[in-house]
GROMACS .gro file of C-alpha atoms in nm:
model
  439
    1MET     CA    1 -15.088   4.067  -6.234
    2SER     CA    2 -15.199   4.060  -6.601
    3ARG     CA    3 -15.026   4.251  -6.882
    4VAL     CA    4 -15.331   4.479  -6.939
    5SER     CA    5 -15.335   4.579  -6.570
    6MET     CA    6 -14.964   4.661  -6.573
    7VAL     CA    7 -15.010   4.871  -6.890
    8ALA     CA    8 -15.291   5.065  -6.728
    9LEU     CA    9 -15.090   5.135  -6.414
   10LEU     CA   10 -14.774   5.241  -6.593
   11ALA     CA   11 -14.942   5.444  -6.867
   12VAL     CA   12 -15.085   5.703  -6.629
   13PRO     CA   13 -14.760   5.811  -6.460
   14LEU     CA   14 -14.573   5.805  -6.793
   15ALA     CA   15 -14.833   6.025  -6.956
   16ALA     CA   16 -14.837   6.262  -6.661
   17CYS     CA   17 -14.461   6.287  -6.668
   18SER     CA   18 -14.463   6.369  -7.042
   19THR     CA   19 -14.733   6.634  -6.996
   20GLN     CA   20 -14.544   6.804  -6.714
   21ARG     CA   21 -14.232   6.832  -6.927
   22GLY     CA   22 -14.423   6.963  -7.230
   23ALA     CA   23 -14.309   6.671  -7.442
   24PRO     CA   24 -14.537   6.521  -7.704
   25GLU     CA   25 -14.759   6.242  -7.576
   26PRO     CA   26 -14.612   5.899  -7.658
   27THR     CA   27 -14.798   5.676  -7.891
   28ARG     CA   28 -14.955   5.348  -7.785
   29ALA     CA   29 -14.682   5.150  -7.958
   30GLU     CA   30 -14.413   5.338  -7.764
   31LEU     CA   31 -14.594   5.268  -7.436
   32VAL     CA   32 -14.619   4.898  -7.516
   33GLN     CA   33 -14.248   4.889  -7.601
   34ARG     CA   34 -14.155   5.066  -7.278
   35LEU     CA   35 -14.380   4.830  -7.080
   36ALA     CA   36 -14.213   4.525  -7.232
   37ALA     CA   37 -13.873   4.661  -7.132
   38LEU     CA   38 -13.993   4.716  -6.774
   39GLU     CA   39 -14.138   4.364  -6.755
   40THR     CA   40 -13.807   4.221  -6.871
   41LEU     CA   41 -13.623   4.420  -6.603
   42VAL     CA   42 -13.865   4.302  -6.330
   43ARG     CA   43 -13.825   3.939  -6.434
   44GLU     CA   44 -13.446   3.973  -6.423
   45GLN     CA   45 -13.462   4.128  -6.074
   46GLN     CA   46 -13.700   3.854  -5.952
   47ALA     CA   47 -13.465   3.586  -6.084
   48ALA     CA   48 -13.168   3.751  -5.914
   49LEU     CA   49 -13.366   3.778  -5.588
   50SER     CA   50 -13.464   3.409  -5.602
   51ALA     CA   51 -13.101   3.312  -5.660
   52ASN     CA   52 -12.987   3.523  -5.365
   53THR     CA   53 -13.259   3.374  -5.143
   54ALA     CA   54 -13.150   3.018  -5.233
   55ALA     CA   55 -12.787   3.105  -5.166
   56LEU     CA   56 -12.884   3.253  -4.829
   57ARG     CA   57 -13.068   2.934  -4.735
   58ASP     CA   58 -12.760   2.729  -4.827
   59HIS     CA   59 -12.538   2.954  -4.615
   60GLN     CA   60 -12.779   2.927  -4.319
   61ALA     CA   61 -12.784   2.545  -4.345
   62ALA     CA   62 -12.404   2.532  -4.359
   63LEU     CA   63 -12.377   2.767  -4.060
   64SER     CA   64 -12.621   2.555  -3.856
   65GLN     CA   65 -12.428   2.240  -3.942
   66HIS     CA   66 -12.096   2.403  -3.846
   67THR     CA   67 -12.242   2.531  -3.518
   68GLU     CA   68 -12.366   2.183  -3.429
   69LEU     CA   69 -12.024   2.032  -3.503
   70VAL     CA   70 -11.852   2.289  -3.282
   71ARG     CA   71 -12.103   2.230  -3.001
   72SER     CA   72 -12.054   1.853  -3.026
   73ALA     CA   73 -11.678   1.894  -3.007
   74LEU     CA   74 -11.681   2.125  -2.706
   75VAL     CA   75 -11.967   1.993  -2.495
   76ARG     CA   76 -12.026   1.634  -2.391
   77PRO     CA   77 -12.367   1.529  -2.522
   78GLY     CA   78 -12.627   1.512  -2.248
   79ALA     CA   79 -12.411   1.688  -1.988
   80ALA     CA   80 -12.507   2.006  -1.809
   81THR     CA   81 -12.265   2.299  -1.801
   82LEU     CA   82 -12.031   2.215  -1.518
   83SER     CA   83 -11.824   2.529  -1.479
   84GLN     CA   84 -12.058   2.660  -1.208
   85GLN     CA   85 -12.092   2.342  -1.007
   86MET     CA   86 -11.920   2.133  -0.751
   87ALA     CA   87 -11.629   2.196  -0.531
   88GLU     CA   88 -11.528   1.852  -0.414
   89ALA     CA   89 -11.547   1.227  -0.244
   90MET     CA   90 -11.491   1.078  -0.207
   91GLN     CA   91 -11.130   1.240  -0.188
   92ALA     CA   92 -11.369   1.446   0.012
   93PRO     CA   93 -11.639   1.628  -0.189
   94PRO     CA   94 -11.917   1.433  -0.172
   95PRO     CA   95 -11.831   1.291   0.170
   96THR     CA   96 -11.467   1.357   0.221
   97SER     CA   97 -11.360   1.078   0.453
   98GLY     CA   98 -11.379   0.703   0.464
   99PRO     CA   99 -11.465   0.442   0.725
  100VAL     CA  100 -11.280   0.494   1.050
  101LEU     CA  101 -11.232   0.122   1.102
  102ASN     CA  102 -11.063  -0.051   0.814
  103LEU     CA  103 -11.058  -0.414   0.725
  104GLY     CA  104 -10.772  -0.505   0.951
  105THR     CA  105 -10.921  -0.314   1.242
  106TYR     CA  106 -11.237  -0.519   1.229
  107SER     CA  107 -11.038  -0.839   1.245
  108ALA     CA  108 -10.819  -0.714   1.527
  109ARG     CA  109 -11.133  -0.621   1.717
  110GLY     CA  110 -11.273  -0.970   1.680
  111LEU     CA  111 -10.952  -1.130   1.800
  112THR     CA  112 -10.913  -0.905   2.102
  113GLN     CA  113 -11.252  -1.015   2.227
  114VAL     CA  114 -11.076  -1.342   2.302
  115ALA     CA  115 -10.758  -1.171   2.419
  116GLU     CA  116 -10.973  -0.956   2.652
  117ALA     CA  117 -10.823  -0.633   2.518
  118PRO     CA  118 -10.967  -0.354   2.299
  119SER     CA  119 -10.854  -0.338   1.940
  120ALA     CA  120 -10.666  -0.072   1.752
  121ALA     CA  121 -10.861   0.177   1.547
  122PRO     CA  122 -10.629   0.324   1.287
  123SER     CA  123 -10.800   0.549   1.037
  124ALA     CA  124 -10.866   0.436   0.683
  125PRO     CA  125 -10.844   0.663   0.378
  126PRO     CA  126 -11.156   0.788   0.200
  127PRO     CA  127 -11.332   0.519  -0.003
  128ALA     CA  128 -11.234   0.505  -0.368
  129SER     CA  129 -11.580   0.632  -0.466
  130GLN     CA  130 -11.535   0.947  -0.264
  131GLN     CA  131 -11.186   1.008  -0.398
  132VAL     CA  132 -11.300   0.976  -0.758
  133ALA     CA  133 -11.621   1.175  -0.704
  134GLN     CA  134 -11.420   1.447  -0.536
  135ALA     CA  135 -11.185   1.461  -0.833
  136ALA     CA  136 -11.487   1.493  -1.063
  137ASP     CA  137 -11.622   1.777  -0.851
  138GLU     CA  138 -11.291   1.961  -0.856
  139ARG     CA  139 -11.256   1.918  -1.232
  140ALA     CA  140 -11.612   2.037  -1.286
  141ARG     CA  141 -11.571   2.341  -1.065
  142ASN     CA  142 -11.253   2.440  -1.246
  143ASP     CA  143 -11.423   2.385  -1.585
  144GLN     CA  144 -11.172   2.115  -1.669
  145ILE     CA  145 -11.406   1.831  -1.759
  146THR     CA  146 -11.270   1.688  -2.082
  147PRO     CA  147 -11.499   1.648  -2.387
  148GLY     CA  148 -11.518   1.277  -2.305
  149GLY     CA  149 -11.604   1.336  -1.940
  150GLY     CA  150 -11.267   1.271  -1.769
  151VAL     CA  151 -11.274   1.271  -1.386
  152LEU     CA  152 -10.924   1.154  -1.293
  153LEU     CA  153 -10.605   1.357  -1.292
  154ARG     CA  154 -10.471   1.426  -1.639
  155ARG     CA  155 -10.143   1.281  -1.756
  156GLY     CA  156  -9.851   1.443  -1.573
  157GLU     CA  157 -10.063   1.602  -1.298
  158LEU     CA  158  -9.967   1.547  -0.933
  159SER     CA  159 -10.186   1.615  -0.630
  160LEU     CA  160 -10.046   1.626  -0.275
  161GLU     CA  161 -10.312   1.607  -0.004
  162PRO     CA  162 -10.203   1.663   0.358
  163ALA     CA  163 -10.483   1.584   0.604
  164VAL     CA  164 -10.553   1.577   0.976
  165GLU     CA  165 -10.827   1.355   1.118
  166TYR     CA  166 -10.975   1.312   1.466
  167VAL     CA  167 -11.178   1.005   1.565
  168ALA     CA  168 -11.370   0.955   1.891
  169ASN     CA  169 -11.479   0.605   1.986
  170SER     CA  170 -11.629   0.446   2.296
  171SER     CA  171 -11.732   0.093   2.387
  172ARG     CA  172 -11.878  -0.096   2.680
  173ARG     CA  173 -11.872  -0.469   2.737
  174VAL     CA  174 -11.892  -0.728   3.012
  175GLU     CA  175 -11.599  -0.965   3.065
  176MET     CA  176 -11.687  -1.309   3.204
  177SER     CA  177 -11.453  -1.567   3.349
  178GLY     CA  178 -11.578  -1.893   3.500
  179PHE     CA  179 -11.753  -2.217   3.410
  180THR     CA  180 -12.109  -2.325   3.327
  181VAL     CA  181 -12.293  -2.569   3.554
  182LEU     CA  182 -12.630  -2.552   3.381
  183PRO     CA  183 -12.742  -2.382   3.059
  184ALA     CA  184 -12.745  -2.003   3.109
  185ILE     CA  185 -12.591  -2.039   3.459
  186LEU     CA  186 -12.227  -1.932   3.489
  187ILE     CA  187 -12.020  -1.944   3.805
  188GLY     CA  188 -11.724  -1.707   3.816
  189SER     CA  189 -11.641  -1.337   3.792
  190PHE     CA  190 -11.800  -1.059   3.592
  191GLU     CA  191 -11.632  -0.730   3.500
  192LEU     CA  192 -11.781  -0.421   3.334
  193ARG     CA  193 -11.528  -0.249   3.111
  194ASP     CA  194 -11.570   0.097   2.951
  195THR     CA  195 -11.316   0.213   2.692
  196LEU     CA  196 -11.277   0.568   2.559
  197ARG     CA  197 -11.043   0.611   2.264
  198ASP     CA  198 -10.928   0.930   2.092
  199THR     CA  199 -10.728   0.892   1.773
  200VAL     CA  200 -10.549   1.165   1.577
  201VAL     CA  201 -10.420   1.075   1.231
  202GLY     CA  202 -10.194   1.295   1.021
  203SER     CA  203 -10.152   1.170   0.666
  204LEU     CA  204 -10.008   1.265   0.329
  205THR     CA  205 -10.163   1.128   0.010
  206ALA     CA  206  -9.995   1.164  -0.328
  207ARG     CA  207 -10.201   1.109  -0.646
  208TYR     CA  208 -10.047   1.102  -0.995
  209GLY     CA  209 -10.209   1.089  -1.339
  210VAL     CA  210 -10.025   0.826  -1.544
  211THR     CA  211 -10.260   0.883  -1.840
  212ASP     CA  212 -10.581   1.081  -1.880
  213ASP     CA  213 -10.781   0.777  -1.765
  214PHE     CA  214 -10.540   0.602  -1.526
  215GLU     CA  215 -10.433   0.727  -1.183
  216MET     CA  216 -10.225   0.590  -0.896
  217ASP     CA  217 -10.189   0.703  -0.534
  218VAL     CA  218 -10.011   0.628  -0.208
  219ARG     CA  219 -10.115   0.726   0.146
  220VAL     CA  220  -9.876   0.745   0.441
  221PRO     CA  221 -10.045   0.792   0.784
  222TYR     CA  222  -9.908   0.869   1.129
  223VAL     CA  223 -10.142   0.749   1.406
  224TYR     CA  224 -10.151   0.882   1.763
  225ARG     CA  225 -10.385   0.707   2.009
  226MET     CA  226 -10.503   0.788   2.360
  227ASP     CA  227 -10.694   0.510   2.541
  228ARG     CA  228 -10.866   0.525   2.880
  229THR     CA  229 -11.021   0.204   3.017
  230ARG     CA  230 -11.227   0.178   3.336
  231SER     CA  231 -11.298  -0.165   3.484
  232ARG     CA  232 -11.538  -0.249   3.767
  233PRO     CA  233 -11.606  -0.598   3.907
  234LEU     CA  234 -11.972  -0.704   3.929
  235GLY     CA  235 -12.145  -0.924   4.183
  236ASN     CA  236 -11.869  -0.937   4.445
  237GLY     CA  237 -11.978  -0.639   4.654
  238SER     CA  238 -11.690  -0.420   4.539
  239SER     CA  239 -11.776  -0.061   4.439
  240GLY     CA  240 -11.425   0.043   4.335
  241GLN     CA  241 -11.300   0.070   3.981
  242GLU     CA  242 -10.966   0.044   3.811
  243VAL     CA  243 -10.847   0.295   3.548
  244PHE     CA  244 -10.588   0.204   3.288
  245GLU     CA  245 -10.452   0.474   3.053
  246THR     CA  246 -10.209   0.451   2.765
  247GLU     CA  247 -10.110   0.672   2.474
  248GLY     CA  248  -9.855   0.685   2.196
  249GLY     CA  249  -9.804   0.717   1.824
  250ASP     CA  250  -9.622   0.559   1.534
  251LEU     CA  251  -9.638   0.503   1.160
  252GLY     CA  252  -9.970   0.356   1.043
  253ASP     CA  253 -10.046   0.112   0.763
  254ILE     CA  254  -9.927   0.254   0.428
  255GLU     CA  255 -10.179   0.212   0.144
  256PHE     CA  256 -10.155   0.203  -0.236
  257GLY     CA  257 -10.432   0.262  -0.491
  258LEU     CA  258 -10.499   0.236  -0.865
  259HIS     CA  259 -10.793   0.396  -1.050
  260HIS     CA  260 -10.903   0.349  -1.412
  261GLN     CA  261 -11.184   0.537  -1.586
  262ILE     CA  262 -11.373   0.276  -1.787
  263ASN     CA  263 -11.592   0.496  -2.010
  264GLU     CA  264 -11.635   0.859  -2.113
  265GLY     CA  265 -11.992   0.908  -1.995
  266ARG     CA  266 -12.137   0.997  -2.336
  267ASN     CA  267 -12.505   0.980  -2.438
  268ASP     CA  268 -12.630   1.041  -2.081
  269TRP     CA  269 -12.442   0.740  -1.941
  270PRO     CA  270 -12.280   0.774  -1.598
  271ILE     CA  271 -11.904   0.753  -1.569
  272PHE     CA  272 -11.768   0.425  -1.429
  273VAL     CA  273 -11.430   0.400  -1.256
  274GLY     CA  274 -11.261   0.079  -1.143
  275ASN     CA  275 -11.045   0.095  -0.830
  276MET     CA  276 -10.796  -0.130  -0.653
  277ARG     CA  277 -10.655  -0.055  -0.307
  278VAL     CA  278 -10.392  -0.249  -0.110
  279LYS     CA  279 -10.323  -0.194   0.262
  280SER     CA  280  -9.990  -0.302   0.409
  281THR     CA  281  -9.889  -0.389   0.766
  282THR     CA  282  -9.634  -0.116   0.832
  283GLY     CA  283  -9.812   0.002   1.148
  284ARG     CA  284  -9.744  -0.128   1.498
  285ASP     CA  285  -9.893  -0.479   1.509
  286PRO     CA  286 -10.167  -0.524   1.775
  287PHE     CA  287 -10.070  -0.892   1.812
  288GLU     CA  288  -9.706  -0.816   1.885
  289THR     CA  289  -9.759  -0.525   2.125
  290GLU     CA  290  -9.673  -0.572   2.492
  291ARG     CA  291  -9.975  -0.605   2.721
  292ASP     CA  292 -10.039  -0.544   3.089
  293SER     CA  293 -10.011  -0.872   3.283
  294VAL     CA  294 -10.322  -0.799   3.493
  295SER     CA  295 -10.572  -0.635   3.255
  296GLY     CA  296 -10.441  -0.775   2.927
  297LEU     CA  297 -10.456  -0.425   2.775
  298GLU     CA  298 -10.190  -0.280   2.547
  299THR     CA  299  -9.917  -0.089   2.729
  300LYS     CA  300  -9.829   0.089   2.405
  301PRO     CA  301 -10.115   0.150   2.155
  302SER     CA  302 -10.098  -0.029   1.823
  303THR     CA  303 -10.120   0.182   1.507
  304GLY     CA  304 -10.189  -0.087   1.247
  305SER     CA  305 -10.428  -0.373   1.185
  306GLY     CA  306 -10.177  -0.656   1.148
  307PHE     CA  307 -10.334  -0.788   0.824
  308TRP     CA  308 -10.278  -0.723   0.455
  309SER     CA  309 -10.599  -0.630   0.275
  310PHE     CA  310 -10.701  -0.598  -0.092
  311GLU     CA  311 -11.003  -0.391  -0.196
  312PRO     CA  312 -11.143  -0.390  -0.552
  313SER     CA  313 -11.436  -0.154  -0.606
  314LEU     CA  314 -11.651   0.005  -0.876
  315THR     CA  315 -11.758   0.370  -0.868
  316MET     CA  316 -12.041   0.533  -1.062
  317ILE     CA  317 -12.057   0.912  -1.112
  318THR     CA  318 -12.318   1.123  -1.289
  319ALA     CA  319 -12.363   1.501  -1.311
  320SER     CA  320 -12.689   1.694  -1.314
  321ASP     CA  321 -12.624   2.065  -1.274
  322PRO     CA  322 -12.585   2.181  -0.999
  323ALA     CA  323 -12.532   1.836  -0.845
  324VAL     CA  324 -12.291   1.544  -0.879
  325PHE     CA  325 -12.417   1.202  -0.766
  326TYR     CA  326 -12.198   0.902  -0.688
  327ALA     CA  327 -12.227   0.544  -0.564
  328ASN     CA  328 -11.973   0.274  -0.490
  329LEU     CA  329 -11.967  -0.101  -0.429
  330SER     CA  330 -11.657  -0.266  -0.281
  331TYR     CA  331 -11.531  -0.600  -0.154
  332ILE     CA  332 -11.240  -0.619   0.092
  333TYR     CA  333 -11.038  -0.938   0.118
  334ASN     CA  334 -10.835  -0.960   0.437
  335HIS     CA  335 -10.545  -1.201   0.403
  336GLU     CA  336 -10.525  -1.456   0.684
  337ARG     CA  337 -10.207  -1.496   0.888
  338THR     CA  338 -10.059  -1.733   1.145
  339ILE     CA  339 -10.056  -1.615   1.506
  340GLU     CA  340  -9.911  -1.847   1.774
  341ASP     CA  341  -9.944  -2.154   1.551
  342SER     CA  342 -10.307  -2.072   1.469
  343SER     CA  343 -10.439  -1.958   1.133
  344ILE     CA  344 -10.650  -1.644   1.179
  345ASP     CA  345 -10.891  -1.527   0.907
  346PRO     CA  346 -11.043  -1.193   1.014
  347GLY     CA  347 -11.330  -1.217   0.765
  348ASP     CA  348 -11.407  -1.027   0.447
  349VAL     CA  349 -11.601  -0.703   0.414
  350ILE     CA  350 -11.874  -0.593   0.173
  351GLY     CA  351 -11.911  -0.217   0.153
  352THR     CA  352 -12.130   0.038  -0.021
  353SER     CA  353 -12.142   0.416  -0.020
  354PHE     CA  354 -12.344   0.688  -0.191
  355GLY     CA  355 -12.377   1.065  -0.183
  356VAL     CA  356 -12.447   1.393  -0.359
  357SER     CA  357 -12.254   1.719  -0.381
  358LEU     CA  358 -12.441   2.047  -0.435
  359ALA     CA  359 -12.275   2.364  -0.562
  360LEU     CA  360 -12.336   2.684  -0.366
  361ASN     CA  361 -12.134   2.886  -0.618
  362ASP     CA  362 -11.839   2.831  -0.852
  363ARG     CA  363 -11.596   2.792  -0.558
  364THR     CA  364 -11.791   2.626  -0.275
  365SER     CA  365 -12.004   2.314  -0.243
  366VAL     CA  366 -12.163   2.102   0.029
  367SER     CA  367 -12.204   1.725   0.026
  368PHE     CA  368 -12.418   1.465   0.199
  369GLY     CA  369 -12.375   1.090   0.196
  370GLY     CA  370 -12.341   0.768   0.386
  371ASP     CA  371 -12.151   0.441   0.385
  372TRP     CA  372 -12.214   0.090   0.519
  373GLN     CA  373 -11.978  -0.201   0.570
  374PHE     CA  374 -12.072  -0.556   0.662
  375VAL     CA  375 -11.787  -0.746   0.826
  376GLY     CA  376 -11.772  -1.126   0.836
  377ILE     CA  377 -11.698  -1.338   1.143
  378THR     CA  378 -11.334  -1.392   1.240
  379GLU     CA  379 -11.225  -1.755   1.211
  380GLN     CA  380 -10.946  -1.947   1.382
  381ASP     CA  381 -10.824  -2.262   1.209
  382GLY     CA  382 -11.139  -2.263   0.994
  383GLU     CA  383 -11.388  -2.227   1.281
  384ALA     CA  384 -11.564  -1.918   1.414
  385LEU     CA  385 -11.361  -1.753   1.687
  386ALA     CA  386 -11.522  -1.762   2.030
  387GLY     CA  387 -11.673  -1.425   2.114
  388ALA     CA  388 -11.645  -1.294   1.756
  389ASP     CA  389 -11.953  -1.170   1.576
  390ARG     CA  390 -12.052  -1.004   1.250
  391LEU     CA  391 -12.018  -0.626   1.251
  392THR     CA  392 -12.223  -0.360   1.076
  393VAL     CA  393 -12.052  -0.023   1.044
  394GLY     CA  394 -12.275   0.258   0.918
  395ARG     CA  395 -12.200   0.629   0.907
  396ALA     CA  396 -12.363   0.950   0.787
  397VAL     CA  397 -12.120   1.200   0.636
  398MET     CA  398 -12.141   1.573   0.565
  399GLY     CA  399 -11.877   1.780   0.388
  400LEU     CA  400 -11.785   2.134   0.286
  401SER     CA  401 -11.536   2.212   0.009
  402HIS     CA  402 -11.391   2.545  -0.099
  403ARG     CA  403 -11.150   2.623  -0.381
  404LEU     CA  404 -10.887   2.873  -0.262
  405ASN     CA  405 -10.728   2.918  -0.606
  406GLU     CA  406 -10.659   2.725  -0.926
  407ARG     CA  407 -10.413   2.492  -0.749
  408MET     CA  408 -10.533   2.462  -0.390
  409GLY     CA  409 -10.854   2.364  -0.214
  410LEU     CA  410 -10.978   2.326   0.144
  411ASN     CA  411 -11.206   2.038   0.246
  412PHE     CA  412 -11.389   1.966   0.572
  413SER     CA  413 -11.592   1.659   0.660
  414PHE     CA  414 -11.782   1.536   0.963
  415ALA     CA  415 -11.912   1.184   1.014
  416TYR     CA  416 -12.111   1.026   1.294
  417GLY     CA  417 -12.187   0.663   1.357
  418ILE     CA  418 -12.540   0.537   1.308
  419THR     CA  419 -12.475   0.177   1.411
  420GLU     CA  420 -12.340   0.033   1.734
  421ASP     CA  421 -12.016  -0.087   1.575
  422ALA     CA  422 -11.932   0.246   1.412
  423PRO     CA  423 -11.709   0.516   1.568
  424ASP     CA  424 -11.896   0.787   1.757
  425ALA     CA  425 -11.769   1.083   1.556
  426GLN     CA  426 -11.502   1.175   1.307
  427PHE     CA  427 -11.373   1.509   1.177
  428MET     CA  428 -11.126   1.566   0.893
  429ILE     CA  429 -10.962   1.867   0.730
  430LYS     CA  430 -10.766   1.829   0.408
  431THR     CA  431 -10.583   2.064   0.169
  432PRO     CA  432 -10.531   1.925  -0.185
  433ILE     CA  433 -10.251   2.097  -0.378
  434LYS     CA  434 -10.218   2.029  -0.751
  435PHE     CA  435  -9.901   2.045  -0.965
  436ASP     CA  436  -9.853   2.001  -1.339
  437LEU     CA  437  -9.526   1.814  -1.393
  438GLY     CA  438  -9.554   1.842  -1.770
  439PHE     CA  439  -9.480   1.477  -1.857
   0.00000   0.00000   0.00000
């Protein structure tokens, strides 16, 4: 606005004000002087307003920067808010139970094909992937995910996990005894043998956080088996059948595990955890158990595999609210042993598992997954054992997890076999209880 326009606008109200008060009308010089004073005052106010506006912008920029720093410190970049997701898998959110037949069991099964007796089927613990994924789910549900994305127990934390597991398994095979006179023509006896096996396993697993990214555990199982075997000769005109029953329980194979979180899962990367599991031979050895002189079956069920095994594995975990995804790849080395002057190598196992856990609310979640294991051929003195074959064990697993309070949870899982070599069905219930030892 020009100076002439401002003079015209201000002169009218000033003149009117003077007329109303009866004062003499100001001269033009006085009006110009007053106008100059007003212009000076307006310029000063405009300068002060510009300075305040600049200061406000600086304060807003500083506040935005501070807010971003706080957000970066409290929330892992790229991660969804986890306080409302996941209640527990491995050690039972995502699927909460592992393969029913462990490494040693596979080998025992291959050997008993020659010994003409069914093998033991002690239960194995949940795969390392499921254990770690379950820990991640629990930590997420309790809003305890660390800024770096920790999924293992924190330093000084102890988790005791009593569990009860039921496994149902059945098998049918034909036993042949005789000699071959021409290819595909065998002279001798044939016997059809059906075996039904029910196994109940009570176990206690203790997990301890050595550091925030390193965890160790030990699992002590007690195995109780009930076997019922029906045998019927074929081709000799006999219609009768023989029934052999046995049951009993004892300590199973004690297992030890180590878990290390490799990275923190920043910048949208999944979390990787390395695992190592060792299985002992503390259970009743299937190769040293007394057997019936007629049928060759165990008179007292074995509760162990009879072989030491070592299982390294790698687990991958990633969260996408309201889900937690996991996958695992493992290799099981079964240490060979000498039985009756023969070296027996039960074969190694390659395993994989995967799954997802979905939150229903901040206390309950459901999980779906599967696992596959490919078992090598059992060898005796470096050659394939007669009657042994490769095994493929595949299962589909469903789980339900509920957090009772800040320290205790309740986990259910159900698995059913989807391959011929897998157990028919498996059910597990587990109650993790957490303690903070403070060191």
